[in-house]
mmCIF file of C-alpha atoms and ligand atoms in Angstrom:
data_model
loop_
_atom_site.group_PDB
_atom_site.id
_atom_site.type_symbol
_atom_site.label_atom_id
_atom_site.label_comp_id
_atom_site.label_asym_id
_atom_site.label_seq_id
_atom_site.Cartn_x
_atom_site.Cartn_y
_atom_site.Cartn_z
ATOM 1 C CA UNK J 218 -0.118 -0.015 0.145
ATOM 2 C CA UNK J 219 1.278 3.436 -0.835
ATOM 3 C CA UNK J 220 1.451 5.934 1.992
ATOM 4 C CA UNK J 221 -0.596 9.276 2.603
ATOM 5 C CA UNK J 222 -0.482 11.710 5.440
ATOM 6 C CA UNK J 223 -2.237 14.810 6.359
ATOM 7 C CA UNK J 224 -2.637 17.633 8.945
ATOM 8 C CA UNK J 225 -5.672 19.314 10.213
ATOM 9 C CA UNK J 226 -5.643 22.473 12.414
ATOM 10 C CA UNK J 227 -7.790 22.476 15.360
ATOM 11 C CA UNK J 228 -8.968 25.929 14.858
ATOM 12 C CA UNK J 229 -12.810 27.205 14.853
ATOM 13 C CA UNK J 230 -15.809 25.044 14.347
ATOM 14 C CA UNK J 231 -15.730 22.234 11.556
ATOM 15 C CA UNK J 232 -17.976 23.629 8.615
ATOM 16 C CA UNK J 233 -19.940 21.730 6.104
ATOM 17 C CA UNK J 234 -17.002 23.175 3.623
ATOM 18 C CA UNK J 235 -14.417 21.233 5.681
ATOM 19 C CA UNK J 236 -16.490 17.828 5.513
ATOM 20 C CA UNK J 237 -16.874 18.153 1.886
ATOM 21 C CA UNK J 238 -13.462 19.455 0.879
ATOM 22 C CA UNK J 239 -11.445 17.533 3.453
ATOM 23 C CA UNK J 240 -13.004 15.084 5.711
ATOM 24 C CA UNK J 241 -15.041 13.079 3.282
ATOM 25 C CA UNK J 242 -12.072 12.712 0.866
ATOM 26 C CA UNK J 243 -9.921 11.335 3.547
ATOM 27 C CA UNK J 244 -12.544 8.769 4.461
ATOM 28 C CA UNK J 245 -12.664 7.473 0.852
ATOM 29 C CA UNK J 246 -8.875 7.238 0.983
ATOM 30 C CA UNK J 247 -8.642 5.062 4.230
ATOM 31 C CA UNK J 248 -9.141 1.833 2.274
ATOM 32 C CA UNK J 249 -6.574 2.284 -0.160
ATOM 33 C CA UNK J 250 -3.911 4.006 1.592
ATOM 34 C CA UNK J 251 -1.707 3.227 4.420
ATOM 35 C CA UNK J 252 -2.921 6.625 6.345
ATOM 36 C CA UNK J 253 -1.253 8.819 8.911
ATOM 37 C CA UNK J 254 -3.762 11.899 9.976
ATOM 38 C CA UNK J 255 -2.400 14.260 12.712
ATOM 39 C CA UNK J 256 -4.073 17.247 14.500
ATOM 40 C CA UNK J 257 -1.622 20.131 13.765
ATOM 41 C CA UNK J 258 -1.917 21.582 17.231
ATOM 42 C CA UNK J 259 1.534 23.004 16.901
ATOM 43 C CA UNK J 260 0.567 24.913 13.824
ATOM 44 C CA UNK J 261 -2.502 26.047 15.390
ATOM 45 C CA UNK J 262 -0.119 28.241 17.983
ATOM 46 C CA UNK J 263 0.829 30.357 15.151
ATOM 47 C CA UNK J 264 -2.354 32.595 16.233
ATOM 48 C CA UNK J 265 -3.109 33.290 19.898
ATOM 49 C CA UNK J 266 -5.309 30.475 21.111
ATOM 50 C CA UNK J 267 -7.792 30.532 24.044
ATOM 51 C CA UNK J 268 -6.582 27.510 25.920
ATOM 52 C CA UNK J 269 -9.865 26.315 26.811
ATOM 53 C CA UNK J 270 -11.304 26.753 23.288
ATOM 54 C CA UNK J 271 -8.227 25.132 21.754
ATOM 55 C CA UNK J 272 -8.882 22.002 23.868
ATOM 56 C CA UNK J 273 -12.535 21.998 22.841
ATOM 57 C CA UNK J 274 -11.800 22.479 19.042
ATOM 58 C CA UNK J 275 -9.338 19.568 19.298
ATOM 59 C CA UNK J 276 -11.509 17.257 20.807
ATOM 60 C CA UNK J 277 -14.666 18.284 18.426
ATOM 61 C CA UNK J 278 -12.497 18.048 15.394
ATOM 62 C CA UNK J 279 -11.386 14.422 16.135
ATOM 63 C CA UNK J 280 -14.883 13.474 17.521
ATOM 64 C CA UNK J 281 -16.301 14.689 13.893
ATOM 65 C CA UNK J 282 -13.553 12.837 12.048
ATOM 66 C CA UNK J 283 -14.330 9.768 13.843
ATOM 67 C CA UNK J 284 -18.328 10.470 13.744
ATOM 68 C CA UNK J 285 -17.889 10.941 10.061
ATOM 69 C CA UNK J 286 -16.313 7.742 9.380
ATOM 70 C CA UNK J 287 -12.660 7.803 9.643
ATOM 71 C CA UNK J 288 -11.546 4.198 11.003
ATOM 72 C CA UNK J 289 -9.047 4.324 13.686
ATOM 73 C CA UNK J 290 -8.049 0.499 12.837
ATOM 74 C CA UNK J 291 -7.288 1.681 9.526
ATOM 75 C CA UNK J 292 -5.789 5.180 9.919
ATOM 76 C CA UNK J 293 -2.961 6.191 12.471
ATOM 77 C CA UNK J 294 -4.766 9.392 14.242
ATOM 78 C CA UNK J 295 -2.491 11.318 16.561
ATOM 79 C CA UNK J 296 -1.669 14.865 17.884
ATOM 80 C CA UNK J 297 1.304 16.378 16.578
ATOM 81 C CA UNK J 298 2.210 17.548 20.014
ATOM 82 C CA UNK J 299 2.733 14.040 21.152
ATOM 83 C CA UNK J 300 5.355 13.176 18.665
ATOM 84 C CA UNK J 301 8.072 15.512 19.655
ATOM 85 C CA UNK J 302 10.325 14.682 16.476
ATOM 86 C CA UNK J 303 7.985 16.873 14.550
ATOM 87 C CA UNK J 304 9.420 20.012 16.109
ATOM 88 C CA UNK J 305 12.961 18.552 16.225
ATOM 89 C CA UNK J 306 12.810 17.846 12.514
ATOM 90 C CA UNK J 307 11.140 21.256 11.905
ATOM 91 C CA UNK J 308 14.250 22.959 13.090
ATOM 92 C CA UNK J 309 16.649 21.112 10.916
ATOM 93 C CA UNK J 310 14.091 22.069 8.151
ATOM 94 C CA UNK J 311 14.130 25.837 9.036
ATOM 95 C CA UNK J 312 17.704 25.736 8.869
ATOM 96 C CA UNK J 313 17.900 24.081 5.549
ATOM 97 C CA UNK J 314 15.344 26.825 3.953
ATOM 98 C CA UNK J 315 15.970 30.121 2.813
ATOM 99 C CA UNK J 316 14.217 33.630 3.939
ATOM 100 C CA UNK J 317 13.297 34.101 0.243
ATOM 101 C CA UNK J 318 11.574 30.995 -0.478
ATOM 102 C CA UNK J 319 9.577 31.332 2.744
ATOM 103 C CA UNK J 320 8.799 35.086 1.978
ATOM 104 C CA UNK J 321 7.255 33.961 -1.242
ATOM 105 C CA UNK J 322 4.592 31.751 0.621
ATOM 106 C CA UNK J 323 0.998 33.014 0.084
ATOM 107 C CA UNK J 324 -0.152 32.292 3.474
ATOM 108 C CA UNK J 325 2.477 34.642 4.941
ATOM 109 C CA UNK J 326 2.384 37.129 1.746
ATOM 110 C CA UNK J 327 -1.226 37.684 1.931
ATOM 111 C CA UNK J 328 -1.156 38.470 6.084
ATOM 112 C CA UNK J 329 1.954 40.602 5.513
ATOM 113 C CA UNK J 330 0.149 42.725 2.809
ATOM 114 C CA UNK J 331 -2.654 43.666 5.062
ATOM 115 C CA UNK J 332 -0.385 45.114 7.468
ATOM 116 C CA UNK J 333 -1.460 42.895 10.415
ATOM 117 C CA UNK J 334 1.109 42.328 12.737
ATOM 118 C CA UNK J 335 2.644 38.721 12.298
ATOM 119 C CA UNK J 336 4.082 36.099 14.427
ATOM 120 C CA UNK J 337 7.261 34.547 13.553
ATOM 121 C CA UNK J 338 5.430 31.347 13.492
ATOM 122 C CA UNK J 339 3.526 32.094 10.605
ATOM 123 C CA UNK J 340 6.834 32.783 8.775
ATOM 124 C CA UNK J 341 8.260 29.429 9.590
ATOM 125 C CA UNK J 342 5.066 27.448 9.522
ATOM 126 C CA UNK J 343 6.010 25.879 5.910
ATOM 127 C CA UNK J 344 9.290 24.344 7.506
ATOM 128 C CA UNK J 345 7.367 22.676 10.396
ATOM 129 C CA UNK J 346 4.625 21.238 7.955
ATOM 130 C CA UNK J 347 7.854 19.917 5.750
ATOM 131 C CA UNK J 348 8.884 17.993 8.766
ATOM 132 C CA UNK J 349 5.549 16.639 9.420
ATOM 133 C CA UNK J 350 5.245 15.122 5.895
ATOM 134 C CA UNK J 351 9.075 14.056 5.744
ATOM 135 C CA UNK J 352 8.935 12.180 8.963
ATOM 136 C CA UNK J 353 6.679 9.601 7.435
ATOM 137 C CA UNK J 354 7.903 9.543 3.926
ATOM 138 C CA UNK J 355 4.642 9.457 2.157
ATOM 139 C CA UNK J 356 3.885 9.555 -1.520
ATOM 140 C CA UNK J 357 0.665 11.449 -1.390
ATOM 141 C CA UNK J 358 -0.471 14.671 0.649
ATOM 142 C CA UNK J 359 -4.209 15.446 0.459
ATOM 143 C CA UNK J 360 -4.618 19.293 0.875
ATOM 144 C CA UNK J 361 -6.735 22.115 0.115
ATOM 145 C CA UNK J 362 -5.643 24.181 -2.882
ATOM 146 C CA UNK J 363 -4.233 26.840 -0.601
ATOM 147 C CA UNK J 364 -1.772 24.469 0.928
ATOM 148 C CA UNK J 365 -0.404 23.209 -2.223
ATOM 149 C CA UNK J 366 2.453 25.529 -2.198
ATOM 150 C CA UNK J 367 3.565 24.106 1.183
ATOM 151 C CA UNK J 368 3.780 20.696 -0.219
ATOM 152 C CA UNK J 369 5.882 21.831 -3.371
ATOM 153 C CA UNK J 370 8.289 23.737 -0.698
ATOM 154 C CA UNK J 371 8.564 20.551 1.102
ATOM 155 C CA UNK J 372 9.621 18.644 -2.262
ATOM 156 C CA UNK J 373 12.329 21.211 -2.643
ATOM 157 C CA UNK J 374 13.622 20.893 0.776
ATOM 158 C CA UNK J 375 13.654 17.117 0.497
ATOM 159 C CA UNK J 376 15.157 17.310 -2.814
ATOM 160 C CA UNK J 377 18.080 19.478 -1.382
ATOM 161 C CA UNK J 378 18.641 17.385 1.725
ATOM 162 C CA UNK J 379 18.930 14.241 -0.427
ATOM 163 C CA UNK J 380 21.384 15.831 -2.518
ATOM 164 C CA UNK J 381 23.292 17.499 0.100
ATOM 165 C CA UNK J 382 23.552 14.425 1.993
ATOM 166 C CA UNK J 383 22.264 11.261 0.449
ATOM 167 C CA UNK J 384 18.833 9.782 -0.740
ATOM 168 C CA UNK J 385 16.862 9.942 2.340
ATOM 169 C CA UNK J 386 13.155 11.159 1.524
ATOM 170 C CA UNK J 387 10.540 10.680 -0.670
ATOM 171 C CA UNK J 388 9.443 13.576 -2.920
ATOM 172 C CA UNK J 389 5.774 13.814 -1.742
ATOM 173 C CA UNK J 390 3.122 14.811 -3.975
ATOM 174 C CA UNK J 391 0.277 17.217 -3.215
ATOM 175 C CA UNK J 392 -3.424 15.943 -3.974
ATOM 176 C CA UNK J 393 -6.264 18.514 -4.450
ATOM 177 C CA UNK J 394 -9.670 17.227 -4.590
ATOM 178 C CA UNK J 395 -11.457 18.348 -8.157
ATOM 179 C CA UNK J 396 -15.043 18.430 -6.910
ATOM 180 C CA UNK J 397 -16.070 20.270 -3.743
ATOM 181 C CA UNK J 398 -12.682 21.530 -3.333
ATOM 182 C CA UNK J 399 -14.339 25.024 -2.883
ATOM 183 C CA UNK J 400 -17.642 25.100 -1.268
ATOM 184 C CA UNK J 401 -19.116 28.783 -1.352
ATOM 185 C CA UNK J 402 -20.865 30.805 1.535
ATOM 186 C CA UNK J 403 -24.700 30.230 1.069
ATOM 187 C CA UNK J 404 -25.328 33.970 1.474
ATOM 188 C CA UNK J 405 -22.570 35.317 -0.521
ATOM 189 C CA UNK J 406 -21.622 32.729 -2.963
ATOM 190 C CA UNK J 407 -18.418 34.204 -4.799
ATOM 191 C CA UNK J 408 -16.723 33.778 -1.287
ATOM 192 C CA UNK J 409 -15.404 30.570 0.310
ATOM 193 C CA UNK J 410 -17.703 29.228 2.871
ATOM 194 C CA UNK J 411 -15.716 29.788 6.150
ATOM 195 C CA UNK J 412 -15.875 29.698 9.708
ATOM 196 C CA UNK J 413 -14.589 33.215 9.876
ATOM 197 C CA UNK J 414 -17.754 34.518 7.626
ATOM 198 C CA UNK J 415 -19.210 37.191 9.171
ATOM 199 C CA UNK J 416 -22.862 36.071 8.560
ATOM 200 C CA UNK J 417 -23.712 32.709 10.289
ATOM 201 C CA UNK J 418 -26.424 32.224 7.940
ATOM 202 C CA UNK J 419 -24.022 31.482 5.021
ATOM 203 C CA UNK J 420 -22.111 28.944 6.868
ATOM 204 C CA UNK J 421 -23.469 25.339 8.030
ATOM 205 C CA UNK J 422 -21.619 24.069 10.895
ATOM 206 C CA UNK J 423 -21.491 20.247 11.369
ATOM 207 C CA UNK J 424 -22.643 20.266 14.840
ATOM 208 C CA UNK J 425 -25.365 22.918 14.042
ATOM 209 C CA UNK J 426 -28.861 22.315 15.253
ATOM 210 C CA UNK J 427 -30.276 20.332 12.276
ATOM 211 C CA UNK J 428 -33.349 22.365 11.628
ATOM 212 C CA UNK J 429 -31.226 25.236 11.814
ATOM 213 C CA UNK J 430 -28.954 23.881 8.769
ATOM 214 C CA UNK J 431 -32.158 23.188 6.815
ATOM 215 C CA UNK J 432 -33.134 26.792 7.138
ATOM 216 C CA UNK J 433 -29.829 27.939 6.062
ATOM 217 C CA UNK J 434 -30.452 25.725 2.892
ATOM 218 C CA UNK J 435 -33.590 27.096 2.103
ATOM 219 C CA UNK J 436 -32.557 30.673 2.514
ATOM 220 C CA UNK J 437 -29.621 30.167 0.227
ATOM 221 C CA UNK J 438 -28.943 32.962 -2.283
ATOM 222 C CA UNK J 439 -29.887 32.080 -5.744
ATOM 223 C CA UNK J 440 -31.057 33.984 -8.889
ATOM 224 C CA UNK J 441 -34.397 35.066 -10.802
ATOM 225 C CA UNK J 442 -33.455 32.814 -13.743
ATOM 226 C CA UNK J 443 -35.450 29.708 -12.133
ATOM 227 C CA UNK J 444 -33.693 27.051 -13.947
ATOM 228 C CA UNK J 445 -31.303 24.580 -12.073
ATOM 229 C CA UNK J 446 -28.182 24.315 -14.034
ATOM 230 C CA UNK J 447 -24.253 24.627 -13.527
ATOM 231 C CA UNK J 448 -22.811 27.799 -14.396
ATOM 232 C CA UNK J 449 -20.731 29.056 -11.666
ATOM 233 C CA UNK J 450 -19.960 32.417 -13.563
ATOM 234 C CA UNK J 451 -23.700 33.490 -13.882
ATOM 235 C CA UNK J 452 -25.152 31.394 -11.425
ATOM 236 C CA UNK J 453 -22.975 31.036 -8.310
ATOM 237 C CA UNK J 454 -25.596 30.283 -5.882
ATOM 238 C CA UNK J 455 -27.221 27.599 -7.707
ATOM 239 C CA UNK J 456 -24.127 26.076 -8.848
ATOM 240 C CA UNK J 457 -22.745 26.169 -5.502
ATOM 241 C CA UNK J 458 -25.804 24.037 -4.216
ATOM 242 C CA UNK J 459 -25.601 21.728 -7.364
ATOM 243 C CA UNK J 460 -21.911 20.883 -5.837
ATOM 244 C CA UNK J 461 -23.102 20.314 -2.424
ATOM 245 C CA UNK J 462 -25.923 18.125 -3.617
ATOM 246 C CA UNK J 463 -23.546 16.175 -5.814
ATOM 247 C CA UNK J 464 -20.977 15.886 -3.245
ATOM 248 C CA UNK J 465 -23.319 14.522 -0.644
ATOM 249 C CA UNK J 466 -25.472 12.319 -2.747
ATOM 250 C CA UNK J 467 -22.863 10.692 -4.888
ATOM 251 C CA UNK J 468 -24.692 11.648 -8.198
ATOM 252 C CA UNK J 469 -22.980 13.839 -10.975
ATOM 253 C CA UNK J 470 -23.983 17.368 -11.665
ATOM 254 C CA UNK J 471 -25.481 16.462 -14.984
ATOM 255 C CA UNK J 472 -27.491 13.752 -13.345
ATOM 256 C CA UNK J 473 -29.026 16.329 -11.012
ATOM 257 C CA UNK J 474 -29.474 18.869 -13.460
ATOM 258 C CA UNK J 475 -31.525 16.314 -15.662
ATOM 259 C CA UNK J 476 -33.539 15.303 -12.525
ATOM 260 C CA UNK J 477 -34.720 19.011 -11.759
ATOM 261 C CA UNK J 478 -35.560 20.084 -15.338
ATOM 262 C CA UNK J 479 -38.576 22.297 -14.785
ATOM 263 C CA UNK J 480 -38.563 22.182 -11.049
ATOM 264 C CA UNK J 481 -38.576 25.438 -8.873
ATOM 265 C CA UNK J 482 -35.651 26.186 -6.979
ATOM 266 C CA UNK J 483 -38.020 25.594 -3.726
ATOM 267 C CA UNK J 484 -38.280 21.781 -4.574
ATOM 268 C CA UNK J 485 -34.613 21.402 -5.226
ATOM 269 C CA UNK J 486 -33.536 23.133 -2.170
ATOM 270 C CA UNK J 487 -36.221 21.326 0.097
ATOM 271 C CA UNK J 488 -34.641 17.885 -1.409
ATOM 272 C CA UNK J 489 -31.024 19.251 -0.359
ATOM 273 C CA UNK J 490 -32.292 20.176 2.883
ATOM 274 C CA UNK J 491 -33.238 16.933 3.590
ATOM 275 C CA UNK J 492 -29.918 15.402 2.574
ATOM 276 C CA UNK J 493 -27.902 17.872 4.458
ATOM 277 C CA UNK J 494 -30.332 17.423 7.527
ATOM 278 C CA UNK J 495 -29.570 13.537 7.174
ATOM 279 C CA UNK J 496 -25.910 14.055 6.947
ATOM 280 C CA UNK J 497 -25.714 16.063 10.063
ATOM 281 C CA UNK J 498 -28.157 13.875 12.112
ATOM 282 C CA UNK J 499 -25.977 10.854 11.367
ATOM 283 C CA UNK J 500 -22.946 12.534 12.391
ATOM 284 C CA UNK J 501 -24.162 14.161 15.420
ATOM 285 C CA UNK J 502 -25.584 10.831 16.756
ATOM 286 C CA UNK J 503 -22.500 9.213 16.247
ATOM 287 C CA UNK J 504 -20.426 12.371 17.647
ATOM 288 C CA UNK J 505 -22.447 11.653 21.155
ATOM 289 C CA UNK J 506 -21.131 8.078 21.193
ATOM 290 C CA UNK J 507 -17.536 8.791 20.293
ATOM 291 C CA UNK J 508 -17.271 11.564 22.754
ATOM 292 C CA UNK J 509 -18.451 8.952 25.857
ATOM 293 C CA UNK J 510 -15.748 7.917 28.273
ATOM 294 C CA UNK J 511 -12.133 7.765 27.067
ATOM 295 C CA UNK J 512 -12.609 6.553 23.555
ATOM 296 C CA UNK J 513 -10.855 9.632 22.031
ATOM 297 C CA UNK J 514 -8.001 9.393 24.497
ATOM 298 C CA UNK J 515 -7.541 5.985 23.745
ATOM 299 C CA UNK J 516 -7.573 6.517 20.180
ATOM 300 C CA UNK J 517 -4.775 9.450 20.460
ATOM 301 C CA UNK J 518 -2.686 7.406 22.513
ATOM 302 C CA UNK J 519 -2.515 4.372 20.407
ATOM 303 C CA UNK J 520 -1.836 6.753 17.454
ATOM 304 C CA UNK J 521 1.077 8.233 18.926
ATOM 305 C CA UNK J 522 2.487 4.944 20.174
ATOM 306 C CA UNK J 523 2.017 3.846 16.138
ATOM 307 C CA UNK J 524 3.528 6.907 14.852
ATOM 308 C CA UNK J 525 6.628 7.553 17.096
ATOM 309 C CA UNK J 526 8.806 4.799 16.020
ATOM 310 C CA UNK J 527 8.468 5.768 12.535
ATOM 311 C CA UNK J 528 9.147 9.367 13.122
ATOM 312 C CA UNK J 529 11.977 8.339 15.523
ATOM 313 C CA UNK J 530 13.466 6.248 12.705
ATOM 314 C CA UNK J 531 13.517 9.001 10.252
ATOM 315 C CA UNK J 532 14.973 11.492 12.615
ATOM 316 C CA UNK J 533 17.837 9.208 13.755
ATOM 317 C CA UNK J 534 18.670 8.738 10.152
ATOM 318 C CA UNK J 535 18.762 12.405 9.582
ATOM 319 C CA UNK J 536 20.764 13.315 12.650
ATOM 320 C CA UNK J 537 23.172 10.320 11.587
ATOM 321 C CA UNK J 538 23.768 11.975 8.080
ATOM 322 C CA UNK J 539 24.032 15.476 9.229
ATOM 323 C CA UNK J 540 26.568 14.958 11.766
ATOM 324 C CA UNK J 541 24.729 15.608 14.896
ATOM 325 C CA UNK J 542 24.913 12.085 16.163
ATOM 326 C CA UNK J 543 28.293 11.150 17.551
ATOM 327 C CA UNK J 544 27.369 8.054 19.457
ATOM 328 C CA UNK J 545 24.635 5.421 19.103
HETATM 329 P P1 LIG G 192 -9.428 25.033 7.478
HETATM 330 O O1 LIG G 192 -10.818 25.089 8.393
HETATM 331 O O2 LIG G 192 -9.508 26.449 6.434
HETATM 332 O O3 LIG G 192 -8.256 24.845 7.981
HETATM 333 O O4 LIG G 192 -9.389 24.052 6.281
HETATM 334 C C1 LIG G 192 -9.431 22.723 6.835
HETATM 335 C C2 LIG G 192 -9.494 21.871 5.473
HETATM 336 O O5 LIG G 192 -10.917 21.869 4.846
HETATM 337 C C3 LIG G 192 -8.633 22.186 4.211
HETATM 338 O O6 LIG G 192 -8.168 20.945 3.608
HETATM 339 C C4 LIG G 192 -9.339 23.151 3.503
HETATM 340 O O7 LIG G 192 -9.118 22.913 2.185
HETATM 341 C C5 LIG G 192 -11.028 22.331 3.522
HETATM 342 N N1 LIG G 192 -12.006 23.458 3.348
HETATM 343 C C6 LIG G 192 -12.076 24.388 4.142
HETATM 344 N N2 LIG G 192 -13.232 25.274 3.766
HETATM 345 C C7 LIG G 192 -13.644 24.918 2.478
HETATM 346 C C8 LIG G 192 -14.708 24.950 1.744
HETATM 347 N N3 LIG G 192 -15.330 26.119 1.801
HETATM 348 N N4 LIG G 192 -14.794 24.107 0.570
HETATM 349 C C9 LIG G 192 -14.069 22.803 0.364
HETATM 350 N N5 LIG G 192 -13.105 22.951 1.404
HETATM 351 C C10 LIG G 192 -12.742 23.672 2.457
HETATM 352 N N1 LIG G 193 -1.106 23.640 6.710
HETATM 353 C C1 LIG G 193 -2.235 22.679 6.875
HETATM 354 C C2 LIG G 193 -3.545 23.701 7.043
HETATM 355 O O1 LIG G 193 -3.620 24.754 7.375
HETATM 356 C C3 LIG G 193 -2.208 21.775 8.005
HETATM 357 C C4 LIG G 193 -1.091 20.775 8.042
HETATM 358 C C5 LIG G 193 0.062 21.044 8.901
HETATM 359 C C6 LIG G 193 -0.643 19.917 7.127
HETATM 360 N N2 LIG G 193 1.061 19.984 8.634
HETATM 361 C C7 LIG G 193 0.571 19.457 7.361
HETATM 362 C C8 LIG G 193 -1.335 19.439 6.033
HETATM 363 C C9 LIG G 193 1.333 18.501 6.866
HETATM 364 C C10 LIG G 193 -0.735 18.136 5.385
HETATM 365 C C11 LIG G 193 0.374 17.994 5.870
HETATM 366 O O2 LIG G 193 -4.796 22.965 6.614
#
C-alpha cells in the first residue's frame, strides 16, 4: 500500500465546507492507502489561542472525523504535539530553508500585505509542515488548494537534503480534490464558506442544530432565472448548491440537472435540505457516542504509539547523516 499523510488544524468550528472538501475525501482514501492523519496543534499556535477553546476544538475535530467515518483501525490518528520529532525535524528544515523562499509563501505574504502584526510562527510555518510530512515519507499529501504551495516547498527541501547528504526522503505529491474543493458561502456565493464568515447564515456547521441547517439551505441566495443548471460564473448560488448536492448524494452534476428540469428552486432546495439534515443527524448521533468515556484519548494514545517509531527512525537517520549524532 502506498502511504498518505495529512494534517488538520484544530481552529474553529468544523463547517460543511471542511466536511466536503477534506473529511469526506480522507475517509474515501482510508481503504486504499496506509494513512497517517494528525491534528496540527503546533501549527495552531501561530495565532493566539484561548487554551480552553483550543482543547474543545481539538476534541471536537477528532470526534467529528471519527463520527463521519474515519476508522482508527485503518488510519493512524494522533496529535502532532505527542510526537516530539516533528518540532525537532522542523528545526533542521528551518535551517535548510532560505528566507526568500519562505517569504514567497502566499499565506505569509497575504497577511503581510494586510499590514497585520505577524508572529514569527506564521513565517516558519511551512518548514514545520515539511517536517510533518517528511518524517513519514508519504507518496501523497491530500490538501486544499491553498496548501499546495507548502507541499511543493516540502519537495524542494527534501530534494535539497537528498542532494546535500544522500537519498533520504521520498518527494511527496500534493493531492487536491477536484469536486467540492471549494464550497461557497450560502449568502455570498462568490466567497468561500468559512468559519470566519461574518454572517452565520451563509455557513453550515457540522454540529449545527439540524433544523437550523435546513433553514440555511432554504434561505440560500440564488438568482431570478428559475432553472437549475451548473454555471458558476452566472449562477454562483445554484451552482454551489448543485456541488453540495452532488458531493453528498454521490450523483453527478449533469444527473442532477437532468432530474430537476422544470422544477422550481424551492423543490430543489427542499430535497437538498433533507440530504444535509440527514448527514448532520447521522454525524451528530455518532458524535455523541464517540465523545463518551475515554474513547478519543485511547485512540490518540494508540496513534502516538504507532507514529512515534516511524518518526523516530527518520529523525535518527537524518541526525546521523548531518553529523549531529556522535554516539549510538
Ligand atoms: P481550514 O478550516 O481552512 O483550516 O481548512 C481545513 C480543510 O478543509 C482544508 O483541507 C481546506 O481546504 C478544507 N476546506 C475549508 N473550507 C472549505 C470550503 N469552503 N470548501 C471546501 N473545502 C474547504
Ligand atoms: N497547514 C495545513 C492547513 O493549514 C495543516 C498541516 C500542517 C498539514 N501540517 C501538515 C497538512 C502536513 C498536510 C501535511 O490546513
